[in-house]
Amino acid sequence: MRRLLIVHHTPSPALQAMFEAVRAGAMNDEIEGVEVVARPALAGSAADVLEADGYLLGTPVNLGYMSGALKHFFDLVYYPCLEATVRRPYAAYLHGNNDATGALRALESITTGLKWRAVYPPVVVTGEPGKDDLDRCWELGATVAAELGTV
């Protein structure tokens, strides 16, 4: 069984809705052979990353940057996971009230350093997530899970 790790910082109802859509997509009954594990960013560890085969990352955009919780997670896992997780698939979802450019740039810099492989464009939502936004979150989760399992 392959493992998909969702690392998220979910402080708002909007991010909770996005997280639930991502998790529902990842747990799609049509995808077999994938265990989905979710960890709040402040509880995630290098062991979680090393035991996973792919990653979904969720964060609010705070003052144009990813949350401190997700940055802290990366600070903890970066060097212990640097060599062991090369080429693993990932995707990300972000929520903010306006521009997410800085948060995306930071997230892409870190995942590039880890040499992870993006398998779906980041889902960025500003304001209240609508049905189309949540559908894209579901698709993001399903895509990464399908990358690991069998459909």
Coordinates of C-alpha atoms in Angstrom, one line a residue:
M1 CA 0.0 0.0 0.0
R2 CA 1.4 3.4 -1.0
R3 CA 0.9 6.4 1.3
L4 CA -0.2 9.9 0.5
L5 CA 0.5 12.5 3.1
I6 CA -1.6 15.6 3.4
V7 CA 0.2 18.3 5.3
H8 CA -2.1 21.3 6.0
H9 CA -2.6 24.4 8.1
T10 CA -6.4 24.8 8.3
P11 CA -7.3 27.8 10.5
S12 CA -10.4 29.0 8.6
P13 CA -13.7 27.7 7.3
A14 CA -12.6 28.3 3.7
L15 CA -9.4 26.2 4.2
Q16 CA -11.4 23.6 6.0
A17 CA -13.7 23.3 3.0
M18 CA -10.7 23.1 0.6
F19 CA -9.0 20.5 2.8
E20 CA -12.1 18.3 2.9
A21 CA -12.4 18.5 -0.9
V22 CA -8.8 17.6 -1.4
R23 CA -9.1 14.7 1.1
A24 CA -12.3 13.4 -0.6
G25 CA -10.6 13.4 -4.0
A26 CA -7.6 11.6 -2.6
M27 CA -9.8 9.0 -1.0
N28 CA -11.9 8.4 -4.2
D29 CA -13.1 4.8 -4.2
E30 CA -12.0 4.4 -7.8
I31 CA -8.3 4.7 -6.7
E32 CA -6.9 1.6 -5.1
G33 CA -3.7 0.9 -3.2
V34 CA -3.4 4.3 -1.5
E35 CA -3.6 5.1 2.2
V36 CA -4.3 8.8 2.9
V37 CA -2.8 10.2 6.0
A38 CA -3.4 13.9 7.1
R39 CA -1.2 15.8 9.5
P40 CA -1.6 19.4 10.7
A41 CA 1.6 21.2 9.6
L42 CA 2.7 21.7 13.2
A43 CA 2.4 18.0 13.9
G44 CA 4.1 16.7 10.8
S45 CA 7.5 15.1 11.1
A46 CA 10.4 13.9 8.9
A47 CA 9.2 10.3 9.7
D48 CA 5.8 11.2 8.1
V49 CA 7.5 12.5 5.0
L50 CA 9.9 9.6 4.7
E51 CA 7.0 7.1 5.1
A52 CA 4.9 8.7 2.4
D53 CA 5.2 8.2 -1.4
G54 CA 3.5 11.5 -2.3
Y55 CA 2.3 14.8 -0.8
L56 CA -0.5 17.3 -0.7
L57 CA 0.3 20.6 0.9
G58 CA -2.3 23.1 2.1
T59 CA -1.7 26.6 3.5
P60 CA -3.3 30.0 4.0
V61 CA -1.6 33.0 2.4
N62 CA -0.5 35.3 5.3
L63 CA 0.9 38.7 4.3
G64 CA 1.8 37.3 0.9
Y65 CA 3.6 34.2 2.3
M66 CA 2.8 30.6 3.2
S67 CA 1.7 30.1 6.8
G68 CA 4.4 30.0 9.5
A69 CA 3.1 26.5 10.4
L70 CA 3.9 25.1 6.9
K71 CA 7.2 26.9 6.8
H72 CA 8.0 25.4 10.2
F73 CA 7.1 21.9 8.9
F74 CA 9.6 22.4 6.0
D75 CA 12.3 23.7 8.3
L76 CA 12.0 20.4 10.3
V77 CA 11.9 18.0 7.4
Y78 CA 14.0 19.6 4.7
Y79 CA 17.5 18.2 5.5
P80 CA 16.4 14.8 6.9
C81 CA 14.3 14.2 3.7
L82 CA 16.4 15.9 1.1
E83 CA 18.0 12.8 -0.5
A84 CA 15.4 10.2 0.3
T85 CA 12.3 11.9 -1.3
V86 CA 13.7 13.0 -4.7
R87 CA 11.1 12.9 -7.5
R88 CA 8.1 12.2 -5.3
P89 CA 4.9 13.7 -6.6
Y90 CA 3.2 16.6 -4.8
A91 CA 0.6 19.3 -5.3
A92 CA -0.6 22.2 -3.3
Y93 CA -3.6 24.3 -2.5
L94 CA -3.6 27.8 -1.1
H95 CA -6.2 30.2 0.2
G96 CA -5.9 34.0 0.7
N97 CA -7.7 37.2 0.6
N98 CA -5.6 38.6 -2.3
D99 CA -2.3 37.9 -4.0
A100 CA -0.6 34.5 -3.4
T101 CA 2.5 35.1 -5.6
G102 CA 4.9 35.2 -2.7
A103 CA 3.5 32.1 -1.1
L104 CA 3.6 30.2 -4.4
R105 CA 7.2 31.3 -5.0
A106 CA 8.3 30.2 -1.6
L107 CA 6.5 26.8 -1.9
E108 CA 8.0 26.2 -5.3
S109 CA 11.5 27.1 -4.1
I110 CA 11.3 24.6 -1.2
T111 CA 9.8 21.8 -3.3
T112 CA 12.3 22.5 -6.0
G113 CA 15.1 22.2 -3.5
L114 CA 13.7 18.9 -2.3
K115 CA 13.4 17.9 -6.0
W116 CA 9.8 16.9 -5.6
R117 CA 7.7 16.6 -8.8
A118 CA 4.6 18.7 -9.2
V119 CA 1.8 16.7 -10.8
Y120 CA -1.0 19.2 -10.7
P121 CA -1.0 23.0 -10.9
P122 CA -1.5 24.7 -7.5
V123 CA -5.1 25.5 -6.6
V124 CA -5.1 29.1 -5.4
V125 CA -8.4 30.5 -4.1
T126 CA -9.0 34.1 -3.1
G127 CA -12.1 34.9 -1.1
E128 CA -14.8 32.3 -0.3
P129 CA -14.2 29.1 -2.3
G130 CA -17.0 28.3 -4.7
K131 CA -18.1 25.0 -6.2
D132 CA -15.6 25.3 -9.1
D133 CA -12.8 25.9 -6.6
L134 CA -13.8 22.9 -4.5
D135 CA -14.0 20.8 -7.6
R136 CA -10.5 21.8 -8.5
C137 CA -9.4 20.8 -5.0
W138 CA -11.1 17.5 -5.3
E139 CA -9.3 16.9 -8.7
L140 CA -6.0 17.9 -7.1
G141 CA -6.4 15.3 -4.4
A142 CA -7.6 12.6 -6.9
T143 CA -4.7 13.3 -9.3
V144 CA -2.0 12.9 -6.7
A145 CA -3.6 9.8 -5.3
A146 CA -4.0 8.3 -8.8
E147 CA -0.3 9.0 -9.4
L148 CA 0.4 6.6 -6.5
G149 CA -2.3 4.0 -6.9
T150 CA -4.2 2.2 -9.5
V151 CA -7.5 3.4 -11.1

